[in-house]
Amino acid sequence: MTVVPAQQSGSGGGSSGLYDVLELVLDRGLVIDAFVRVSLVGIEILKIDIRVVVASVDTYLRFAEACNRLDLEAGPKRSPGLPDLVGEITESGARGKSKGALSGAAQTISEAFKEARSEGEESPRPRSRRTTTRRKEEQE
Amino acid sequence: MTTYVYGIARRGHGRLPEQMGGIGDPPRPVRTVEQGDLVALVSDAPEGLRPKRRDLLAHQNVLAEAGAGGAVLPMRFGGVSADDEAVRAVLAEHEERYLERLEALDGKVEYNVKATHDEEAVLHQVLAENAELRALSDANRKAGGGSYEDKLRLGERIAAAVQQREVSDAALVESALDDSAEERSPGPQSTGWLANISYLVPRDATAEFVAAVDALRERAPHLVVQVHGPLPPYSFTG
């Protein structure tokens, strides 16, 4: 007996893990006024983290740091507009060289350390949260 | 004994999951309450029902199973009626409206689409599009990251640019998928997605819908797009 029909295609289909559709089960669906509603007190813990950009000092600092770390020449997901960007960065980089090669090198090393440290701290962010295990539970 | 209601279907509904385990521990068996042309999918309600994981999942599973056999109006989790008689009274009172909704939802399922930015990719884009931000970022980088004030100045402008992209990318998601669905309903607000949209999709057109999502992912690699479905049409009960 299949409760949740199988995914239609490898990359595009989605399963329906409870967590991902919780808000629909709790916030959508038919409501009948004459019925008593179960209290939803305590359900807040299941709310999804705020992920959109919130204007705050923390966000600003995080973005500034992220830009600083951004590897513009070898980003894993280079945007289509990137070749232009790399060209310009290289140009301005060349201008910057006249300031002195030594400080440039020192900076690169300290950045490499910083990067290595932060990489060690941050666990990789899942690209998408397609759950396959729960689907098995929902199938018999 | 109070009665818990999962959903409402037409009396002629092909196969309702009677005797399936519903909410509660041990699971209360699912049964039907009939009235006129309608039938409610119910079970006894356990004492002190709370939105626990197993109960939410049971609610969802009963509806998914019933929905596979024909149109069902899914109830929001947690609706408890005084008894079966009170359920019949509600069915009788709203029969016309429920039948109309069941007709409209026949052969259709809900897909919920959520999108966020891939942070690194969107920062790449924002910098690629804005020479001034690029210069600021470059200057900070050369200064070993820049002072606290430098970082704030850059970060504030980057955040504003990313927020703008959130708005335009939400519109992009909508326009990319609208043609592949019959109806669209905004998902619950304030859960932190740049787009959270539910679509009503005919069962025989779900492959096209999923293909449209794939095409969107390809076109907009800076978006992380999640799709959940097919689901009971929670967002389209009217």
mmCIF file of C-alpha atoms in Angstrom:
data_model
loop_
_atom_site.group_PDB
_atom_site.id
_atom_site.type_symbol
_atom_site.label_atom_id
_atom_site.label_comp_id
_atom_site.label_asym_id
_atom_site.label_seq_id
_atom_site.Cartn_x
_atom_site.Cartn_y
_atom_site.Cartn_z
ATOM 1 C CA MET A 1 0.000 0.000 0.000
ATOM 2 C CA THR A 2 1.528 3.249 -1.053
ATOM 3 C CA VAL A 3 0.462 6.223 0.972
ATOM 4 C CA VAL A 4 2.658 8.800 -0.661
ATOM 5 C CA PRO A 5 2.908 8.226 -4.390
ATOM 6 C CA ALA A 6 6.407 7.726 -5.644
ATOM 7 C CA GLN A 7 8.527 10.630 -6.744
ATOM 8 C CA GLN A 8 8.079 11.382 -10.409
ATOM 9 C CA SER A 9 11.614 12.221 -11.328
ATOM 10 C CA GLY A 10 15.000 11.898 -9.759
ATOM 11 C CA SER A 11 15.930 15.463 -9.082
ATOM 12 C CA GLY A 12 12.714 17.341 -9.307
ATOM 13 C CA GLY A 13 10.197 15.391 -7.327
ATOM 14 C CA GLY A 14 9.749 15.900 -3.678
ATOM 15 C CA SER A 15 8.848 13.661 -0.857
ATOM 16 C CA SER A 16 6.669 14.912 1.887
ATOM 17 C CA GLY A 17 8.541 14.655 5.096
ATOM 18 C CA LEU A 18 6.283 15.747 7.897
ATOM 19 C CA TYR A 19 8.577 18.521 9.028
ATOM 20 C CA ASP A 20 8.518 20.140 5.623
ATOM 21 C CA VAL A 21 4.753 20.254 5.354
ATOM 22 C CA LEU A 22 3.985 20.772 9.032
ATOM 23 C CA GLU A 23 2.868 24.344 8.541
ATOM 24 C CA LEU A 24 0.274 23.186 6.020
ATOM 25 C CA VAL A 25 -1.112 20.522 8.341
ATOM 26 C CA LEU A 26 -1.288 23.063 11.175
ATOM 27 C CA ASP A 27 -2.129 26.248 9.329
ATOM 28 C CA ARG A 28 -4.093 25.239 6.245
ATOM 29 C CA GLY A 29 -6.918 22.794 5.707
ATOM 30 C CA LEU A 30 -10.592 23.061 6.414
ATOM 31 C CA VAL A 31 -11.651 24.500 9.766
ATOM 32 C CA ILE A 32 -15.130 23.941 11.137
ATOM 33 C CA ASP A 33 -16.227 26.548 13.650
ATOM 34 C CA ALA A 34 -18.441 24.167 15.571
ATOM 35 C CA PHE A 35 -15.472 21.922 16.408
ATOM 36 C CA VAL A 36 -13.112 22.376 19.308
ATOM 37 C CA ARG A 37 -9.546 22.993 18.219
ATOM 38 C CA VAL A 38 -6.648 21.271 19.870
ATOM 39 C CA SER A 39 -4.322 23.743 21.532
ATOM 40 C CA LEU A 40 -1.188 24.338 19.557
ATOM 41 C CA VAL A 41 0.742 25.631 22.530
ATOM 42 C CA GLY A 42 4.284 24.332 22.413
ATOM 43 C CA ILE A 43 4.335 23.830 18.680
ATOM 44 C CA GLU A 44 6.602 26.870 18.248
ATOM 45 C CA ILE A 45 9.650 24.704 18.747
ATOM 46 C CA LEU A 46 8.921 23.135 15.402
ATOM 47 C CA LYS A 47 8.945 26.430 13.533
ATOM 48 C CA ILE A 48 11.491 26.693 10.789
ATOM 49 C CA ASP A 49 14.471 28.994 11.310
ATOM 50 C CA ILE A 50 14.228 32.377 9.739
ATOM 51 C CA ARG A 51 16.336 32.212 6.632
ATOM 52 C CA VAL A 52 15.482 35.316 4.682
ATOM 53 C CA VAL A 53 17.729 38.287 5.140
ATOM 54 C CA VAL A 54 16.933 40.269 8.239
ATOM 55 C CA ALA A 55 18.368 43.755 8.418
ATOM 56 C CA SER A 56 20.596 43.561 11.477
ATOM 57 C CA VAL A 57 24.176 44.179 12.460
ATOM 58 C CA ASP A 58 24.744 40.436 12.677
ATOM 59 C CA THR A 59 23.587 39.968 9.117
ATOM 60 C CA TYR A 60 25.744 42.841 7.885
ATOM 61 C CA LEU A 61 28.840 41.435 9.520
ATOM 62 C CA ARG A 62 28.087 37.954 8.262
ATOM 63 C CA PHE A 63 27.688 39.173 4.685
ATOM 64 C CA ALA A 64 30.850 41.279 4.874
ATOM 65 C CA GLU A 65 32.794 38.266 6.115
ATOM 66 C CA ALA A 66 31.234 36.054 3.471
ATOM 67 C CA CYS A 67 32.201 38.505 0.717
ATOM 68 C CA ASN A 68 35.687 38.593 2.088
ATOM 69 C CA ARG A 69 35.932 34.811 1.906
ATOM 70 C CA LEU A 70 34.215 34.541 -1.427
ATOM 71 C CA ASP A 71 36.509 32.929 -3.948
ATOM 72 C CA LEU A 72 35.492 34.938 -6.949
ATOM 73 C CA GLU A 73 37.623 33.013 -9.373
ATOM 74 C CA ALA A 74 36.697 29.490 -8.424
ATOM 75 C CA GLY A 75 33.319 29.629 -6.760
ATOM 76 C CA PRO A 76 31.487 26.330 -6.874
ATOM 77 C CA LYS A 77 28.416 27.942 -8.354
ATOM 78 C CA ARG A 78 29.727 30.590 -10.657
ATOM 79 C CA SER A 79 26.996 32.786 -11.913
ATOM 80 C CA PRO A 80 26.738 33.448 -15.637
ATOM 81 C CA GLY A 81 27.889 37.025 -15.117
ATOM 82 C CA LEU A 82 31.093 35.940 -13.478
ATOM 83 C CA PRO A 83 33.629 36.058 -16.323
ATOM 84 C CA ASP A 84 33.231 39.841 -16.523
ATOM 85 C CA LEU A 85 33.588 40.097 -12.821
ATOM 86 C CA VAL A 86 36.780 38.062 -12.737
ATOM 87 C CA GLY A 87 38.227 40.302 -15.430
ATOM 88 C CA GLU A 88 37.551 43.425 -13.411
ATOM 89 C CA ILE A 89 38.806 41.958 -10.197
ATOM 90 C CA THR A 90 42.043 40.962 -11.863
ATOM 91 C CA GLU A 91 42.466 44.475 -13.169
ATOM 92 C CA SER A 92 41.961 46.099 -9.825
ATOM 93 C CA GLY A 93 44.158 43.436 -8.291
ATOM 94 C CA ALA A 94 46.943 44.416 -10.644
ATOM 95 C CA ARG A 95 46.587 48.042 -9.634
ATOM 96 C CA GLY A 96 46.736 47.018 -6.028
ATOM 97 C CA LYS A 97 50.046 45.281 -6.538
ATOM 98 C CA SER A 98 51.897 48.551 -6.699
ATOM 99 C CA LYS A 99 51.231 48.904 -2.970
ATOM 100 C CA GLY A 100 53.730 46.189 -2.241
ATOM 101 C CA ALA A 101 53.897 42.496 -2.864
ATOM 102 C CA LEU A 102 54.912 41.654 0.669
ATOM 103 C CA SER A 103 51.800 42.865 2.468
ATOM 104 C CA GLY A 104 49.725 41.197 -0.226
ATOM 105 C CA ALA A 105 51.332 37.848 0.468
ATOM 106 C CA ALA A 106 50.922 38.157 4.211
ATOM 107 C CA GLN A 107 47.296 38.948 3.741
ATOM 108 C CA THR A 108 46.768 35.928 1.549
ATOM 109 C CA ILE A 109 48.249 33.652 4.161
ATOM 110 C CA SER A 110 46.160 35.043 6.976
ATOM 111 C CA GLU A 111 43.092 34.686 4.807
ATOM 112 C CA ALA A 112 43.932 31.091 4.067
ATOM 113 C CA PHE A 113 44.118 30.420 7.789
ATOM 114 C CA LYS A 114 40.849 32.149 8.416
ATOM 115 C CA GLU A 115 39.213 30.192 5.668
ATOM 116 C CA ALA A 116 40.522 26.888 6.924
ATOM 117 C CA ARG A 117 39.293 27.681 10.398
ATOM 118 C CA SER A 118 35.836 28.673 9.340
ATOM 119 C CA GLU A 119 35.531 25.687 7.076
ATOM 120 C CA GLY A 120 36.332 23.465 10.001
ATOM 121 C CA GLU A 121 33.606 25.071 12.068
ATOM 122 C CA GLU A 122 30.858 25.133 9.547
ATOM 123 C CA SER A 123 29.162 21.925 8.706
ATOM 124 C CA PRO A 124 28.168 21.747 5.066
ATOM 125 C CA ARG A 125 24.760 23.157 4.385
ATOM 126 C CA PRO A 126 22.452 20.683 2.710
ATOM 127 C CA ARG A 127 21.545 21.774 -0.789
ATOM 128 C CA SER A 128 18.035 20.545 -0.358
ATOM 129 C CA ARG A 129 16.246 18.613 2.267
ATOM 130 C CA ARG A 130 14.727 15.861 0.282
ATOM 131 C CA THR A 131 14.077 13.097 2.720
ATOM 132 C CA THR A 132 13.956 9.589 1.522
ATOM 133 C CA THR A 133 13.988 7.784 4.819
ATOM 134 C CA ARG A 134 10.676 9.117 5.959
ATOM 135 C CA ARG A 135 9.089 8.080 2.746
ATOM 136 C CA LYS A 136 9.872 4.550 3.603
ATOM 137 C CA GLU A 137 7.980 4.939 6.837
ATOM 138 C CA GLU A 138 5.023 6.175 4.917
ATOM 139 C CA GLN A 139 5.059 3.233 2.616
ATOM 140 C CA GLU A 140 4.148 -0.154 3.785
ATOM 141 C CA MET B 1 -16.387 10.102 23.499
ATOM 142 C CA THR B 2 -15.369 12.976 21.221
ATOM 143 C CA THR B 3 -14.852 12.495 17.494
ATOM 144 C CA TYR B 4 -11.743 13.537 15.590
ATOM 145 C CA VAL B 5 -12.287 14.516 11.943
ATOM 146 C CA TYR B 6 -9.593 13.996 9.285
ATOM 147 C CA GLY B 7 -11.420 14.998 6.152
ATOM 148 C CA ILE B 8 -14.617 15.015 4.158
ATOM 149 C CA ALA B 9 -15.378 13.126 0.947
ATOM 150 C CA ARG B 10 -18.305 12.339 -1.301
ATOM 151 C CA ARG B 11 -20.307 9.293 -0.353
ATOM 152 C CA GLY B 12 -19.378 7.753 -3.691
ATOM 153 C CA HIS B 13 -15.645 8.036 -2.908
ATOM 154 C CA GLY B 14 -13.934 4.904 -4.191
ATOM 155 C CA ARG B 15 -12.040 3.595 -1.211
ATOM 156 C CA LEU B 16 -11.791 5.262 2.125
ATOM 157 C CA PRO B 17 -9.189 3.831 4.490
ATOM 158 C CA GLU B 18 -11.471 2.356 7.105
ATOM 159 C CA GLN B 19 -9.779 0.476 9.904
ATOM 160 C CA MET B 20 -6.509 2.233 9.172
ATOM 161 C CA GLY B 21 -4.732 3.432 12.301
ATOM 162 C CA GLY B 22 -5.390 7.094 13.063
ATOM 163 C CA ILE B 23 -4.272 9.424 15.829
ATOM 164 C CA GLY B 24 -3.659 8.334 19.388
ATOM 165 C CA ASP B 25 -1.519 5.731 21.085
ATOM 166 C CA PRO B 26 -2.598 3.043 20.462
ATOM 167 C CA PRO B 27 -3.876 4.383 17.117
ATOM 168 C CA ARG B 28 -7.659 4.771 17.045
ATOM 169 C CA PRO B 29 -9.195 2.993 14.060
ATOM 170 C CA VAL B 30 -10.427 5.252 11.263
ATOM 171 C CA ARG B 31 -14.114 4.996 10.399
ATOM 172 C CA THR B 32 -16.712 6.995 8.504
ATOM 173 C CA VAL B 33 -19.707 9.098 9.460
ATOM 174 C CA GLU B 34 -22.229 9.489 6.643
ATOM 175 C CA GLN B 35 -24.737 12.220 6.013
ATOM 176 C CA GLY B 36 -26.546 12.919 2.765
ATOM 177 C CA ASP B 37 -24.056 12.849 -0.106
ATOM 178 C CA LEU B 38 -21.098 13.363 2.193
ATOM 179 C CA VAL B 39 -18.966 11.163 4.368
ATOM 180 C CA ALA B 40 -16.539 12.288 7.079
ATOM 181 C CA LEU B 41 -13.407 10.346 7.808
ATOM 182 C CA VAL B 42 -13.174 10.174 11.591
ATOM 183 C CA SER B 43 -11.865 8.282 14.574
ATOM 184 C CA ASP B 44 -12.405 8.540 18.288
ATOM 185 C CA ALA B 45 -10.361 11.398 19.716
ATOM 186 C CA PRO B 46 -7.894 10.381 22.406
ATOM 187 C CA GLU B 47 -7.984 12.262 25.703
ATOM 188 C CA GLY B 48 -5.658 15.247 25.891
ATOM 189 C CA LEU B 49 -4.830 15.332 22.196
ATOM 190 C CA ARG B 50 -1.761 17.453 21.488
ATOM 191 C CA PRO B 51 0.062 18.192 18.238
ATOM 192 C CA LYS B 52 2.595 15.438 18.725
ATOM 193 C CA ARG B 53 4.679 14.179 15.880
ATOM 194 C CA ARG B 54 3.026 10.776 15.661
ATOM 195 C CA ASP B 55 -0.438 12.325 15.645
ATOM 196 C CA LEU B 56 0.433 14.902 12.990
ATOM 197 C CA LEU B 57 1.873 12.116 10.891
ATOM 198 C CA ALA B 58 -1.221 9.958 11.417
ATOM 199 C CA HIS B 59 -3.459 12.838 10.316
ATOM 200 C CA GLN B 60 -1.323 13.341 7.218
ATOM 201 C CA ASN B 61 -1.186 9.622 6.407
ATOM 202 C CA VAL B 62 -4.929 9.085 6.682
ATOM 203 C CA LEU B 63 -5.501 11.993 4.304
ATOM 204 C CA ALA B 64 -2.823 10.875 1.866
ATOM 205 C CA GLU B 65 -4.294 7.402 1.768
ATOM 206 C CA ALA B 66 -7.857 8.633 1.358
ATOM 207 C CA GLY B 67 -6.792 11.204 -1.243
ATOM 208 C CA ALA B 68 -5.204 8.503 -3.390
ATOM 209 C CA GLY B 69 -8.675 7.014 -3.885
ATOM 210 C CA GLY B 70 -10.601 10.165 -4.719
ATOM 211 C CA ALA B 71 -11.224 13.786 -3.754
ATOM 212 C CA VAL B 72 -11.019 14.576 -0.039
ATOM 213 C CA LEU B 73 -11.325 17.908 1.727
ATOM 214 C CA PRO B 74 -8.482 17.789 4.253
ATOM 215 C CA MET B 75 -9.180 19.207 7.697
ATOM 216 C CA ARG B 76 -6.592 21.263 9.523
ATOM 217 C CA PHE B 77 -4.997 19.193 12.271
ATOM 218 C CA GLY B 78 -6.783 19.241 15.586
ATOM 219 C CA GLY B 79 -10.499 19.596 14.877
ATOM 220 C CA VAL B 80 -12.507 17.700 17.491
ATOM 221 C CA SER B 81 -16.282 17.321 17.443
ATOM 222 C CA ALA B 82 -18.447 16.590 20.460
ATOM 223 C CA ASP B 83 -19.679 13.322 18.907
ATOM 224 C CA ASP B 84 -20.628 11.666 15.596
ATOM 225 C CA GLU B 85 -24.018 13.356 15.678
ATOM 226 C CA ALA B 86 -22.403 16.786 15.717
ATOM 227 C CA VAL B 87 -20.310 15.776 12.693
ATOM 228 C CA ARG B 88 -23.501 14.822 10.816
ATOM 229 C CA ALA B 89 -25.033 18.174 11.681
ATOM 230 C CA VAL B 90 -22.037 20.015 10.227
ATOM 231 C CA LEU B 91 -22.091 17.906 7.060
ATOM 232 C CA ALA B 92 -25.790 18.593 6.604
ATOM 233 C CA GLU B 93 -25.387 22.309 7.213
ATOM 234 C CA HIS B 94 -22.551 22.814 4.703
ATOM 235 C CA GLU B 95 -23.354 20.042 2.242
ATOM 236 C CA GLU B 96 -23.603 22.280 -0.810
ATOM 237 C CA ARG B 97 -20.339 24.097 -0.159
ATOM 238 C CA TYR B 98 -18.393 20.916 0.601
ATOM 239 C CA LEU B 99 -19.728 19.189 -2.507
ATOM 240 C CA GLU B 100 -18.726 22.184 -4.606
ATOM 241 C CA ARG B 101 -15.173 22.148 -3.181
ATOM 242 C CA LEU B 102 -14.884 18.377 -3.669
ATOM 243 C CA GLU B 103 -15.906 18.843 -7.273
ATOM 244 C CA ALA B 104 -13.279 21.563 -7.739
ATOM 245 C CA LEU B 105 -10.528 19.469 -6.140
ATOM 246 C CA ASP B 106 -11.372 16.221 -7.875
ATOM 247 C CA GLY B 107 -8.284 14.650 -9.407
ATOM 248 C CA LYS B 108 -5.976 17.384 -8.077
ATOM 249 C CA VAL B 109 -3.169 17.473 -5.571
ATOM 250 C CA GLU B 110 -1.161 20.153 -3.816
ATOM 251 C CA TYR B 111 2.519 20.809 -4.340
ATOM 252 C CA ASN B 112 4.300 23.108 -1.932
ATOM 253 C CA VAL B 113 7.351 24.933 -3.232
ATOM 254 C CA LYS B 114 9.820 26.681 -0.976
ATOM 255 C CA ALA B 115 12.822 28.652 -2.137
ATOM 256 C CA THR B 116 15.805 30.213 -0.434
ATOM 257 C CA HIS B 117 18.996 31.725 -1.755
ATOM 258 C CA ASP B 118 22.163 29.771 -1.935
ATOM 259 C CA GLU B 119 24.112 32.374 -0.019
ATOM 260 C CA GLU B 120 27.413 32.058 -1.794
ATOM 261 C CA ALA B 121 25.822 32.041 -5.220
ATOM 262 C CA VAL B 122 23.622 35.047 -4.520
ATOM 263 C CA LEU B 123 26.581 37.014 -3.149
ATOM 264 C CA HIS B 124 28.451 36.212 -6.344
ATOM 265 C CA GLN B 125 25.523 37.562 -8.323
ATOM 266 C CA VAL B 126 25.086 40.691 -6.276
ATOM 267 C CA LEU B 127 28.770 41.532 -6.602
ATOM 268 C CA ALA B 128 28.785 40.691 -10.292
ATOM 269 C CA GLU B 129 25.978 43.137 -10.916
ATOM 270 C CA ASN B 130 27.188 46.044 -8.852
ATOM 271 C CA ALA B 131 30.611 47.570 -9.467
ATOM 272 C CA GLU B 132 30.391 49.786 -6.416
ATOM 273 C CA LEU B 133 29.788 46.902 -4.046
ATOM 274 C CA ARG B 134 32.563 45.025 -5.751
ATOM 275 C CA ALA B 135 34.944 47.922 -5.145
ATOM 276 C CA LEU B 136 33.915 48.133 -1.473
ATOM 277 C CA SER B 137 34.360 44.400 -1.044
ATOM 278 C CA ASP B 138 37.709 44.522 -2.774
ATOM 279 C CA ALA B 139 38.908 47.367 -0.582
ATOM 280 C CA ASN B 140 37.889 45.488 2.557
ATOM 281 C CA ARG B 141 39.616 42.387 1.373
ATOM 282 C CA LYS B 142 42.814 44.277 0.724
ATOM 283 C CA ALA B 143 42.623 45.744 4.199
ATOM 284 C CA GLY B 144 42.543 42.258 5.679
ATOM 285 C CA GLY B 145 38.777 42.289 6.008
ATOM 286 C CA GLY B 146 38.402 45.938 6.871
ATOM 287 C CA SER B 147 37.489 47.678 10.110
ATOM 288 C CA TYR B 148 34.255 47.028 11.973
ATOM 289 C CA GLU B 149 32.750 50.112 10.337
ATOM 290 C CA ASP B 150 33.964 49.034 6.889
ATOM 291 C CA LYS B 151 32.321 45.652 7.354
ATOM 292 C CA LEU B 152 29.063 47.183 8.501
ATOM 293 C CA ARG B 153 29.021 49.565 5.572
ATOM 294 C CA LEU B 154 29.627 46.803 3.055
ATOM 295 C CA GLY B 155 27.353 44.302 4.790
ATOM 296 C CA GLU B 156 24.436 46.701 5.006
ATOM 297 C CA ARG B 157 24.546 47.418 1.305
ATOM 298 C CA ILE B 158 24.976 43.760 0.418
ATOM 299 C CA ALA B 159 22.020 42.868 2.636
ATOM 300 C CA ALA B 160 19.867 45.471 0.907
ATOM 301 C CA ALA B 161 20.858 44.115 -2.494
ATOM 302 C CA VAL B 162 20.126 40.527 -1.433
ATOM 303 C CA GLN B 163 16.755 41.584 -0.034
ATOM 304 C CA GLN B 164 15.910 43.137 -3.369
ATOM 305 C CA ARG B 165 16.799 39.877 -5.024
ATOM 306 C CA GLU B 166 14.554 38.005 -2.599
ATOM 307 C CA VAL B 167 11.625 40.012 -3.895
ATOM 308 C CA SER B 168 12.480 39.625 -7.560
ATOM 309 C CA ASP B 169 13.294 35.938 -7.148
ATOM 310 C CA ALA B 170 9.952 35.318 -5.428
ATOM 311 C CA ALA B 171 8.290 36.760 -8.510
ATOM 312 C CA LEU B 172 10.524 34.609 -10.679
ATOM 313 C CA VAL B 173 9.415 31.438 -8.877
ATOM 314 C CA GLU B 174 5.761 32.399 -9.265
ATOM 315 C CA SER B 175 6.001 33.153 -12.929
ATOM 316 C CA ALA B 176 8.036 30.041 -13.641
ATOM 317 C CA LEU B 177 5.441 27.696 -12.148
ATOM 318 C CA ASP B 178 2.096 29.425 -12.648
ATOM 319 C CA ASP B 179 1.550 27.961 -16.081
ATOM 320 C CA SER B 180 2.022 24.408 -14.856
ATOM 321 C CA ALA B 181 -0.624 24.622 -12.138
ATOM 322 C CA GLU B 182 -4.299 25.453 -11.902
ATOM 323 C CA GLU B 183 -4.238 27.563 -8.804
ATOM 324 C CA ARG B 184 -1.700 29.157 -6.530
ATOM 325 C CA SER B 185 -1.988 29.892 -2.845
ATOM 326 C CA PRO B 186 0.634 31.695 -0.763
ATOM 327 C CA GLY B 187 2.029 29.501 2.009
ATOM 328 C CA PRO B 188 1.929 30.547 5.649
ATOM 329 C CA GLN B 189 3.873 33.765 6.176
ATOM 330 C CA SER B 190 6.901 34.427 8.309
ATOM 331 C CA THR B 191 8.505 31.053 8.072
ATOM 332 C CA GLY B 192 11.617 32.435 6.496
ATOM 333 C CA TRP B 193 11.504 31.528 2.844
ATOM 334 C CA LEU B 194 11.848 33.987 0.016
ATOM 335 C CA ALA B 195 9.077 32.036 -1.660
ATOM 336 C CA ASN B 196 6.642 29.631 -0.029
ATOM 337 C CA ILE B 197 3.847 28.825 -2.420
ATOM 338 C CA SER B 198 1.355 26.015 -2.773
ATOM 339 C CA TYR B 199 0.089 24.951 -6.176
ATOM 340 C CA LEU B 200 -2.961 22.952 -7.140
ATOM 341 C CA VAL B 201 -1.938 20.513 -9.837
ATOM 342 C CA PRO B 202 -4.042 17.970 -11.734
ATOM 343 C CA ARG B 203 -2.855 14.468 -10.914
ATOM 344 C CA ASP B 204 -2.241 13.722 -14.567
ATOM 345 C CA ALA B 205 -0.062 16.828 -14.949
ATOM 346 C CA THR B 206 2.248 16.401 -11.971
ATOM 347 C CA ALA B 207 5.163 15.318 -14.161
ATOM 348 C CA GLU B 208 4.926 18.604 -16.066
ATOM 349 C CA PHE B 209 4.842 20.550 -12.842
ATOM 350 C CA VAL B 210 7.916 18.781 -11.508
ATOM 351 C CA ALA B 211 9.642 19.379 -14.858
ATOM 352 C CA ALA B 212 8.862 23.099 -14.540
ATOM 353 C CA VAL B 213 10.491 23.098 -11.112
ATOM 354 C CA ASP B 214 13.551 21.394 -12.570
ATOM 355 C CA ALA B 215 13.715 23.986 -15.336
ATOM 356 C CA LEU B 216 13.526 26.741 -12.724
ATOM 357 C CA ARG B 217 16.393 25.178 -10.789
ATOM 358 C CA GLU B 218 18.468 25.122 -13.924
ATOM 359 C CA ARG B 219 17.610 28.663 -14.859
ATOM 360 C CA ALA B 220 18.233 30.035 -11.394
ATOM 361 C CA PRO B 221 21.126 28.108 -9.843
ATOM 362 C CA HIS B 222 21.367 30.677 -7.043
ATOM 363 C CA LEU B 223 18.040 29.416 -5.694
ATOM 364 C CA VAL B 224 17.604 26.385 -3.498
ATOM 365 C CA VAL B 225 14.165 25.126 -4.442
ATOM 366 C CA GLN B 226 12.350 22.448 -2.448
ATOM 367 C CA VAL B 227 9.243 20.719 -3.671
ATOM 368 C CA HIS B 228 6.877 18.744 -1.482
ATOM 369 C CA GLY B 229 4.072 16.757 -2.971
ATOM 370 C CA PRO B 230 1.780 15.348 -3.963
ATOM 371 C CA LEU B 231 -0.070 16.448 -0.828
ATOM 372 C CA PRO B 232 -3.703 16.594 0.223
ATOM 373 C CA PRO B 233 -4.968 19.982 -1.018
ATOM 374 C CA TYR B 234 -4.743 21.685 2.394
ATOM 375 C CA SER B 235 -4.360 25.142 0.875
ATOM 376 C CA PHE B 236 -7.349 24.892 -1.447
ATOM 377 C CA THR B 237 -10.251 23.930 0.803
ATOM 378 C CA GLY B 238 -11.802 27.318 0.140
#
